[in-house]
């Protein structure tokens, strides 16, 4: 006997939301998609998505609601007129632990259930279903949506209570920001002194200092071409700022320098890939 899959409302069809919703459609889930820019949601109609006129329209008749939006304000705005009583909300946007707890309070007061589930990975991993998914919240809610999360990443993990998964996500994104600036500084120094970059990379790859992200961003940095971003600079700036605001007992002086460099890069490159910070480090912008 066939099992009917739960109906899904998907709010946010941007760079990450589009391929993620597409994965669920490919697995046979009925999905109603809303996006502020309707054309982005309509791009999923060929895969079987129903395009909704509003968040409330998307949520009507759904069992599970997913959000993949730019920040906490966008999530709160999208949910403002949505009836969530009896529904499970899976909040996948990268927002702060405190913001998740505040939104959870609102959803719980409305009679819904809230689970945070931020992801690590970018567009290629979203398309291939290989995202790293970290969840925080009730075990029962995680068990309910785990089959859907498994479509997006092979091993979704319940980290702990609400706020802990988003804290872990921000900790990882802080590493993205720090490692990229550190690599940019070393690469710039090597080039400034006429050292062969291939030799530098060969030695780096053999050492304990190596991180795969260095090779992923090397070509963009050498070509100074940061178009078609997997992760726009403005989003990483938002995450660094979130980390700084949420880290109460740490010395975050280093983050001030990171924010200065990434903001300078953004001023020169707009919504391009965050690896454009290389141009800020090397004085090109």
GROMACS .gro file of N, CA, C and O in nm, residues 137-202:
model
  264
  137UNK      N    1   1.629   2.127   1.843
  137UNK     CA    2   1.488   2.135   1.882
  137UNK      C    3   1.436   2.000   1.929
  137UNK      O    4   1.515   1.910   1.962
  138UNK      N    5   1.303   1.983   1.930
  138UNK     CA    6   1.244   1.861   1.983
  138UNK      C    7   1.280   1.736   1.901
  138UNK      O    8   1.279   1.739   1.779
  139UNK      N    9   1.310   1.628   1.971
  139UNK     CA   10   1.344   1.503   1.904
  139UNK      C   11   1.230   1.454   1.817
  139UNK      O   12   1.252   1.400   1.707
  140UNK      N   13   1.106   1.470   1.863
  140UNK     CA   14   0.991   1.422   1.786
  140UNK      C   15   0.978   1.498   1.654
  140UNK      O   16   0.946   1.438   1.551
  141UNK      N   17   1.004   1.627   1.656
  141UNK     CA   18   0.997   1.706   1.533
  141UNK      C   19   1.107   1.663   1.436
  141UNK      O   20   1.084   1.652   1.315
  142UNK      N   21   1.226   1.638   1.489
  142UNK     CA   22   1.336   1.593   1.405
  142UNK      C   23   1.303   1.459   1.341
  142UNK      O   24   1.326   1.439   1.221
  143UNK      N   25   1.248   1.368   1.419
  143UNK     CA   26   1.211   1.236   1.365
  143UNK      C   27   1.105   1.249   1.257
  143UNK      O   28   1.108   1.176   1.157
  144UNK      N   29   1.013   1.342   1.275
  144UNK     CA   30   0.905   1.361   1.177
  144UNK      C   31   0.959   1.407   1.042
  144UNK      O   32   0.914   1.360   0.937
  145UNK      N   33   1.055   1.500   1.043
  145UNK     CA   34   1.101   1.559   0.917
  145UNK      C   35   1.230   1.495   0.866
  145UNK      O   36   1.277   1.531   0.758
  146UNK      N   37   1.285   1.400   0.941
  146UNK     CA   38   1.412   1.341   0.900
  146UNK      C   39   1.409   1.282   0.758
  146UNK      O   40   1.505   1.301   0.682
  147UNK      N   41   1.302   1.214   0.716
  147UNK     CA   42   1.301   1.164   0.578
  147UNK      C   43   1.316   1.274   0.473
  147UNK      O   44   1.380   1.255   0.370
  148UNK      N   45   1.259   1.391   0.501
  148UNK     CA   46   1.272   1.504   0.409
  148UNK      C   47   1.413   1.561   0.414
  148UNK      O   48   1.472   1.593   0.311
  149UNK      N   49   1.468   1.574   0.533
  149UNK     CA   50   1.604   1.626   0.547
  149UNK      C   51   1.705   1.535   0.479
  149UNK      O   52   1.805   1.582   0.423
  150UNK      N   53   1.677   1.405   0.480
  150UNK     CA   54   1.769   1.309   0.418
  150UNK      C   55   1.774   1.327   0.266
  150UNK      O   56   1.872   1.289   0.202
  151UNK      N   57   1.669   1.386   0.208
  151UNK     CA   58   1.672   1.418   0.066
  151UNK      C   59   1.773   1.530   0.036
  151UNK      O   60   1.823   1.542  -0.075
  152UNK      N   61   1.801   1.610   0.138
  152UNK     CA   62   1.888   1.727   0.121
  152UNK      C   63   2.031   1.700   0.165
  152UNK      O   64   2.124   1.765   0.118
  153UNK      N   65   2.048   1.608   0.258
  153UNK     CA   66   2.181   1.572   0.307
  153UNK      C   67   2.176   1.430   0.360
  153UNK      O   68   2.077   1.391   0.421
  154UNK      N   69   2.280   1.351   0.339
  154UNK     CA   70   2.273   1.208   0.370
  154UNK      C   71   2.261   1.174   0.518
  154UNK      O   72   2.204   1.071   0.552
  155UNK      N   73   2.314   1.259   0.604
  155UNK     CA   74   2.315   1.226   0.747
  155UNK      C   75   2.277   1.346   0.833
  155UNK      O   76   2.360   1.401   0.906
  156UNK      N   77   2.151   1.389   0.826
  156UNK     CA   78   2.111   1.500   0.915
  156UNK      C   79   2.130   1.461   1.060
  156UNK      O   80   2.105   1.346   1.099
  157UNK      N   81   2.176   1.555   1.140
  157UNK     CA   82   2.211   1.525   1.279
  157UNK      C   83   2.138   1.619   1.374
  157UNK      O   84   2.137   1.741   1.353
  158UNK      N   85   2.078   1.563   1.477
  158UNK     CA   86   2.018   1.643   1.583
  158UNK      C   87   2.129   1.681   1.681
  158UNK      O   88   2.182   1.596   1.752
  159UNK      N   89   2.164   1.809   1.683
  159UNK     CA   90   2.276   1.857   1.763
  159UNK      C   91   2.240   1.868   1.910
  159UNK      O   92   2.317   1.835   1.999
  160UNK      N   93   2.119   1.917   1.936
  160UNK     CA   94   2.077   1.937   2.074
  160UNK      C   95   1.955   2.026   2.080
  160UNK      O   96   1.870   2.023   1.990
  161UNK      N   97   1.949   2.108   2.182
  161UNK     CA   98   1.833   2.193   2.204
  161UNK      C   99   1.834   2.311   2.107
  161UNK      O  100   1.935   2.340   2.041
  162UNK      N  101   1.722   2.379   2.101
  162UNK     CA  102   1.706   2.492   2.011
  162UNK      C  103   1.813   2.598   2.037
  162UNK      O  104   1.837   2.638   2.151
  163UNK      N  105   1.877   2.642   1.931
  163UNK     CA  106   1.984   2.741   1.940
  163UNK      C  107   2.123   2.681   1.924
  163UNK      O  108   2.216   2.750   1.881
  164UNK      N  109   2.138   2.553   1.959
  164UNK     CA  110   2.270   2.491   1.952
  164UNK      C  111   2.312   2.464   1.808
  164UNK      O  112   2.430   2.479   1.773
  165UNK      N  113   2.219   2.426   1.722
  165UNK     CA  114   2.253   2.402   1.582
  165UNK      C  115   2.291   2.532   1.512
  165UNK      O  116   2.386   2.536   1.434
  166UNK      N  117   2.219   2.639   1.540
  166UNK     CA  118   2.252   2.767   1.478
  166UNK      C  119   2.383   2.822   1.532
  166UNK      O  120   2.460   2.887   1.459
  167UNK      N  121   2.415   2.795   1.658
  167UNK     CA  122   2.546   2.835   1.712
  167UNK      C  123   2.658   2.760   1.640
  167UNK      O  124   2.762   2.819   1.606
  168UNK      N  125   2.638   2.631   1.618
  168UNK     CA  126   2.737   2.552   1.547
  168UNK      C  127   2.754   2.602   1.404
  168UNK      O  128   2.867   2.615   1.354
  169UNK      N  129   2.644   2.633   1.339
  169UNK     CA  130   2.650   2.685   1.202
  169UNK      C  131   2.728   2.816   1.195
  169UNK      O  132   2.813   2.834   1.107
  170UNK      N  133   2.704   2.907   1.288
  170UNK     CA  134   2.778   3.033   1.288
  170UNK      C  135   2.926   3.010   1.319
  170UNK      O  136   3.013   3.079   1.264
  171UNK      N  137   2.956   2.914   1.405
  171UNK     CA  138   3.096   2.882   1.434
  171UNK      C  139   3.168   2.835   1.307
  171UNK      O  140   3.283   2.872   1.281
  172UNK      N  141   3.099   2.756   1.227
  172UNK     CA  142   3.158   2.706   1.103
  172UNK      C  143   3.172   2.818   1.000
  172UNK      O  144   3.274   2.826   0.929
  173UNK      N  145   3.072   2.905   0.991
  173UNK     CA  146   3.082   3.015   0.895
  173UNK      C  147   3.189   3.116   0.935
  173UNK      O  148   3.250   3.180   0.849
  174UNK      N  149   3.213   3.131   1.066
  174UNK     CA  150   3.323   3.216   1.110
  174UNK      C  151   3.455   3.158   1.059
  174UNK      O  152   3.545   3.233   1.018
  175UNK      N  153   3.467   3.025   1.058
  175UNK     CA  154   3.588   2.962   1.003
  175UNK      C  155   3.601   2.988   0.854
  175UNK      O  156   3.712   3.010   0.803
  176UNK      N  157   3.490   2.986   0.781
  176UNK     CA  158   3.495   3.018   0.638
  176UNK      C  159   3.556   3.157   0.619
  176UNK      O  160   3.646   3.177   0.537
  177UNK      N  161   3.504   3.253   0.695
  177UNK     CA  162   3.553   3.390   0.682
  177UNK      C  163   3.700   3.401   0.719
  177UNK      O  164   3.780   3.464   0.648
  178UNK      N  165   3.738   3.341   0.831
  178UNK     CA  166   3.876   3.352   0.880
  178UNK      C  167   3.974   3.281   0.788
  178UNK      O  168   4.080   3.334   0.755
  179UNK      N  169   3.940   3.159   0.747
  179UNK     CA  170   4.030   3.082   0.662
  179UNK      C  171   4.051   3.150   0.528
  179UNK      O  172   4.163   3.148   0.474
  180UNK      N  173   3.945   3.209   0.473
  180UNK     CA  174   3.958   3.271   0.342
  180UNK      C  175   4.048   3.394   0.348
  180UNK      O  176   4.129   3.417   0.257
  181UNK      N  177   4.037   3.472   0.454
  181UNK     CA  178   4.126   3.587   0.470
  181UNK      C  179   4.269   3.540   0.496
  181UNK      O  180   4.365   3.596   0.440
  182UNK      N  181   4.288   3.437   0.578
  182UNK     CA  182   4.422   3.386   0.605
  182UNK      C  183   4.488   3.335   0.477
  182UNK      O  184   4.606   3.364   0.450
  183UNK      N  185   4.411   3.259   0.398
  183UNK     CA  186   4.466   3.208   0.272
  183UNK      C  187   4.495   3.321   0.175
  183UNK      O  188   4.600   3.322   0.108
  184UNK      N  189   4.405   3.418   0.167
  184UNK     CA  190   4.427   3.534   0.079
  184UNK      C  191   4.556   3.606   0.116
  184UNK      O  192   4.633   3.648   0.027
  185UNK      N  193   4.582   3.621   0.245
  185UNK     CA  194   4.701   3.692   0.291
  185UNK      C  195   4.828   3.616   0.252
  185UNK      O  196   4.926   3.675   0.204
  186UNK      N  197   4.827   3.484   0.272
  186UNK     CA  198   4.945   3.404   0.236
  186UNK      C  199   4.964   3.400   0.084
  186UNK      O  200   5.076   3.413   0.034
  187UNK      N  201   4.855   3.382   0.010
  187UNK     CA  202   4.865   3.378  -0.136
  187UNK      C  203   4.916   3.512  -0.189
  187UNK      O  204   5.003   3.515  -0.278
  188UNK      N  205   4.865   3.621  -0.136
  188UNK     CA  206   4.912   3.752  -0.179
  188UNK      C  207   5.059   3.773  -0.150
  188UNK      O  208   5.133   3.830  -0.231
  189UNK      N  209   5.104   3.727  -0.034
  189UNK     CA  210   5.245   3.741   0.003
  189UNK      C  211   5.334   3.660  -0.088
  189UNK      O  212   5.442   3.704  -0.131
  190UNK      N  213   5.291   3.537  -0.120
  190UNK     CA  214   5.366   3.450  -0.212
  190UNK      C  215   5.378   3.516  -0.348
  190UNK      O  216   5.487   3.523  -0.407
  191UNK      N  217   5.267   3.568  -0.400
  191UNK     CA  218   5.270   3.631  -0.532
  191UNK      C  219   5.354   3.759  -0.530
  191UNK      O  220   5.427   3.788  -0.625
  192UNK      N  221   5.345   3.835  -0.423
  192UNK     CA  222   5.420   3.959  -0.409
  192UNK      C  223   5.571   3.934  -0.414
  192UNK      O  224   5.647   4.018  -0.463
  193UNK      N  225   5.613   3.817  -0.366
  193UNK     CA  226   5.756   3.784  -0.362
  193UNK      C  227   5.799   3.695  -0.478
  193UNK      O  228   5.911   3.643  -0.479
  194UNK      N  229   5.713   3.677  -0.577
  194UNK     CA  230   5.750   3.603  -0.696
  194UNK      C  231   5.764   3.453  -0.678
  194UNK      O  232   5.825   3.385  -0.762
  195UNK      N  233   5.708   3.400  -0.572
  195UNK     CA  234   5.713   3.255  -0.549
  195UNK      C  235   5.611   3.186  -0.640
  195UNK      O  236   5.499   3.236  -0.658
  196UNK      N  237   5.650   3.075  -0.696
  196UNK     CA  238   5.560   2.999  -0.783
  196UNK      C  239   5.438   2.950  -0.704
  196UNK      O  240   5.455   2.879  -0.604
  197UNK      N  241   5.320   2.988  -0.748
  197UNK     CA  242   5.198   2.953  -0.675
  197UNK      C  243   5.176   2.802  -0.674
  197UNK      O  244   5.130   2.745  -0.573
  198UNK      N  245   5.210   2.734  -0.782
  198UNK     CA  246   5.193   2.588  -0.786
  198UNK      C  247   5.279   2.521  -0.679
  198UNK      O  248   5.236   2.425  -0.613
  199UNK      N  249   5.401   2.570  -0.661
  199UNK     CA  250   5.488   2.514  -0.557
  199UNK      C  251   5.430   2.540  -0.419
  199UNK      O  252   5.431   2.453  -0.332
  200UNK      N  253   5.380   2.662  -0.399
  200UNK     CA  254   5.316   2.696  -0.272
  200UNK      C  255   5.200   2.601  -0.243
  200UNK      O  256   5.188   2.546  -0.132
  201UNK      N  257   5.114   2.576  -0.342
  201UNK     CA  258   4.998   2.491  -0.322
  201UNK      C  259   5.038   2.345  -0.301
  201UNK      O  260   4.977   2.275  -0.219
  202UNK      N  261   5.140   2.298  -0.372
  202UNK     CA  262   5.184   2.160  -0.355
  202UNK      C  263   5.233   2.135  -0.213
  202UNK      O  264   5.201   2.032  -0.152
   0.00000   0.00000   0.00000
